[in-house]
Amino acid sequence: RTLENIIPFIEEKLFLKVNRKKTEVAHINKVKYLGYTFYIYKGKCRFRVHPKSVTKMKNKIRKLTDRNNGMSNAKREEKYQQFVRGWVNYFKLADMKKLLKETDEWARRRIRAVYWKQWKKVKTRYRILRKLKLEHWQAIKLANSRCGYWRMAEVLNTVITNKIIAKLGYISLLDYYLIVCEN
């Protein structure tokens, strides 16, 4: 009923064309608009990123941090930075600190896994771990580990710190969001 009353006003008075297939009247929590969804907090309407948009973002990060795509580190860093800046700038109106914090942790673990896979040989792993100020016995233990890439990425969390990843050129989603955020 509401839709039937509003459509003539939009089309005749505002001279806008309404797509009847896509147009619907729904509660504010059920609406998806340009990748955003809405919610009410303390009587005000607020934005958040729609779950479908989050899924697309994670799939893109998966593609960029794939261990098997043969992309050079410089190209990967450049593409990752471009994606992060573009995505955060588009969704900067949304409330998403917690989402970005969790996504950052996951993305950094994927980046660590990429680097661990690139250090194929035990002696290369040992040499790089020693450069990262790891004790001799710890470097030997980690370099000879038979764990998979994903497990080793978690172990390397203390060795390849967030600061090192930032120096490598991978910008943090949350840090960039806090710079450009309008909330």
Coordinates of C-alpha atoms in Angstrom, one line a residue:
R1 CA 0.0 0.0 0.0
T2 CA 2.8 2.4 0.9
L3 CA 4.7 1.6 -2.2
E4 CA 1.6 2.2 -4.4
N5 CA 1.1 5.7 -2.9
I6 CA 4.8 6.7 -3.1
I7 CA 5.6 5.7 -6.7
P8 CA 3.2 8.2 -8.4
F9 CA 4.8 11.0 -6.3
I10 CA 8.3 10.0 -7.2
E11 CA 7.5 9.6 -10.9
E12 CA 5.1 12.5 -11.5
K13 CA 6.4 15.2 -9.1
L14 CA 10.1 14.3 -9.0
F15 CA 10.3 13.0 -12.5
L16 CA 12.4 10.0 -11.5
K17 CA 12.0 6.5 -12.9
V18 CA 11.2 3.8 -10.4
N19 CA 12.4 0.2 -11.1
R20 CA 9.4 -1.8 -9.9
K21 CA 11.4 -5.1 -9.7
K22 CA 14.0 -3.7 -7.3
T23 CA 11.9 -1.2 -5.3
E24 CA 10.4 -2.4 -2.1
V25 CA 9.2 -1.1 1.3
A26 CA 11.0 -2.8 4.1
H27 CA 12.3 -2.3 7.7
I28 CA 15.5 -0.3 7.8
N29 CA 17.5 -3.4 9.1
K30 CA 16.5 -5.3 5.9
V31 CA 17.7 -2.8 3.4
K32 CA 20.9 -3.1 1.4
Y33 CA 21.9 0.1 -0.5
L34 CA 25.1 0.5 -2.4
G35 CA 26.9 -2.0 -0.2
Y36 CA 25.7 -0.5 3.0
T37 CA 23.1 -1.7 5.5
F38 CA 21.5 0.4 8.2
Y39 CA 20.7 0.1 11.9
I40 CA 19.4 2.4 14.6
Y41 CA 21.6 3.3 17.5
K42 CA 20.4 5.7 20.2
G43 CA 17.6 6.9 18.0
K44 CA 19.9 7.7 15.1
C45 CA 20.2 5.8 11.8
R46 CA 23.8 4.5 11.3
F47 CA 25.6 2.7 8.5
R48 CA 27.5 -0.5 8.5
V49 CA 28.9 -2.6 5.7
H50 CA 26.5 -5.2 4.4
P51 CA 27.6 -8.9 4.9
K52 CA 27.7 -9.5 1.1
S53 CA 30.2 -6.6 0.7
V54 CA 32.3 -8.0 3.5
T55 CA 32.4 -11.4 1.7
K56 CA 33.4 -9.7 -1.5
M57 CA 36.2 -7.8 0.3
K58 CA 37.5 -11.0 1.9
N59 CA 37.5 -12.8 -1.4
K60 CA 39.5 -10.0 -3.0
I61 CA 42.0 -10.1 -0.2
R62 CA 42.2 -13.9 -0.6
K63 CA 43.0 -13.4 -4.3
L64 CA 45.7 -10.8 -3.6
T65 CA 47.3 -12.9 -0.8
D66 CA 47.1 -16.2 -2.6
R67 CA 50.3 -18.2 -2.1
N68 CA 50.1 -19.8 -5.5
N69 CA 49.5 -16.9 -7.9
G70 CA 53.1 -16.2 -8.7
M71 CA 52.8 -12.4 -8.2
S72 CA 55.9 -10.5 -7.2
N73 CA 56.0 -9.1 -3.7
A74 CA 56.2 -5.5 -5.0
K75 CA 53.2 -6.0 -7.2
R76 CA 51.3 -7.7 -4.4
E77 CA 52.0 -4.8 -2.0
E78 CA 51.0 -2.3 -4.6
K79 CA 47.7 -4.1 -5.5
Y80 CA 46.9 -4.6 -1.8
Q81 CA 47.5 -0.9 -1.0
Q82 CA 45.3 0.2 -3.9
F83 CA 42.5 -2.2 -2.8
V84 CA 42.6 -1.2 0.9
R85 CA 42.6 2.6 0.1
G86 CA 39.8 2.2 -2.4
W87 CA 37.6 0.0 -0.2
V88 CA 38.1 2.0 3.0
N89 CA 37.4 5.3 1.1
Y90 CA 34.2 3.9 -0.3
F91 CA 32.9 2.6 3.0
K92 CA 34.3 5.3 5.3
L93 CA 30.8 6.3 6.4
A94 CA 30.2 2.9 8.0
D95 CA 30.9 1.9 11.6
M96 CA 33.4 -0.9 11.1
K97 CA 36.3 -0.8 13.6
K98 CA 35.7 -4.3 14.9
L99 CA 35.3 -5.7 11.4
L100 CA 38.5 -4.1 10.2
K101 CA 40.5 -5.2 13.2
E102 CA 39.5 -8.8 12.7
T103 CA 40.1 -8.6 9.0
D104 CA 43.5 -7.0 9.5
E105 CA 44.6 -9.9 11.8
W106 CA 43.4 -12.5 9.2
A107 CA 45.0 -10.6 6.2
R108 CA 48.4 -10.3 8.1
R109 CA 48.4 -14.0 8.8
R110 CA 47.8 -14.6 5.1
I111 CA 50.7 -12.3 4.3
R112 CA 53.0 -14.1 6.7
A113 CA 52.0 -17.4 5.0
V114 CA 53.0 -16.0 1.6
Y115 CA 56.5 -15.0 2.9
W116 CA 57.0 -18.4 4.7
K117 CA 56.2 -20.2 1.5
Q118 CA 58.7 -18.0 -0.4
W119 CA 61.5 -19.1 1.9
K120 CA 61.5 -22.6 0.5
K121 CA 64.7 -24.0 1.9
V122 CA 65.6 -24.6 5.5
K123 CA 68.8 -22.6 5.3
T124 CA 66.9 -19.6 3.8
R125 CA 64.4 -19.8 6.5
Y126 CA 67.1 -20.0 9.2
R127 CA 69.1 -17.1 7.7
I128 CA 66.0 -14.8 7.5
L129 CA 64.8 -15.7 11.0
R130 CA 68.3 -14.9 12.3
K131 CA 68.1 -11.5 10.6
L132 CA 64.8 -11.0 12.4
K133 CA 66.7 -11.2 15.7
L134 CA 65.6 -14.7 16.6
E135 CA 67.8 -16.9 18.9
H136 CA 69.9 -19.6 17.2
W137 CA 68.0 -22.5 18.7
Q138 CA 64.6 -20.9 17.9
A139 CA 65.6 -20.2 14.3
I140 CA 66.6 -23.8 13.9
K141 CA 63.4 -25.1 15.4
L142 CA 61.2 -22.9 13.3
A143 CA 63.2 -23.4 10.1
N144 CA 63.0 -27.2 10.4
S145 CA 59.3 -27.2 11.3
R146 CA 57.1 -29.5 9.3
C147 CA 53.9 -27.5 10.0
G148 CA 51.9 -26.2 7.1
Y149 CA 52.0 -22.6 5.9
W150 CA 48.8 -21.5 7.7
R151 CA 50.0 -22.9 11.1
M152 CA 53.5 -21.4 10.6
A153 CA 52.0 -18.0 9.8
E154 CA 50.4 -18.1 13.3
V155 CA 53.7 -19.0 14.9
L156 CA 55.5 -16.3 13.0
N157 CA 53.2 -13.7 14.5
T158 CA 55.9 -12.9 17.1
V159 CA 58.7 -12.8 14.6
I160 CA 57.2 -10.9 11.7
T161 CA 55.4 -8.3 13.7
N162 CA 52.8 -5.9 12.5
K163 CA 55.4 -3.1 12.2
I164 CA 57.5 -5.3 9.9
I165 CA 54.5 -6.0 7.7
A166 CA 53.7 -2.3 7.6
K167 CA 57.4 -1.6 6.6
L168 CA 57.0 -4.1 3.8
G169 CA 54.3 -1.9 2.4
Y170 CA 51.0 -3.6 3.5
I171 CA 48.8 -0.9 4.9
S172 CA 46.5 -1.8 7.8
L173 CA 42.7 -1.5 7.0
L174 CA 42.0 -0.2 10.5
D175 CA 44.8 2.4 10.6
Y176 CA 43.8 3.8 7.2
Y177 CA 40.1 3.8 8.3
L178 CA 41.0 5.8 11.4
I179 CA 42.7 8.4 9.2
V180 CA 39.9 8.9 6.7
C181 CA 36.9 8.0 8.9
E182 CA 34.1 10.7 9.1
N183 CA 32.3 9.3 12.2

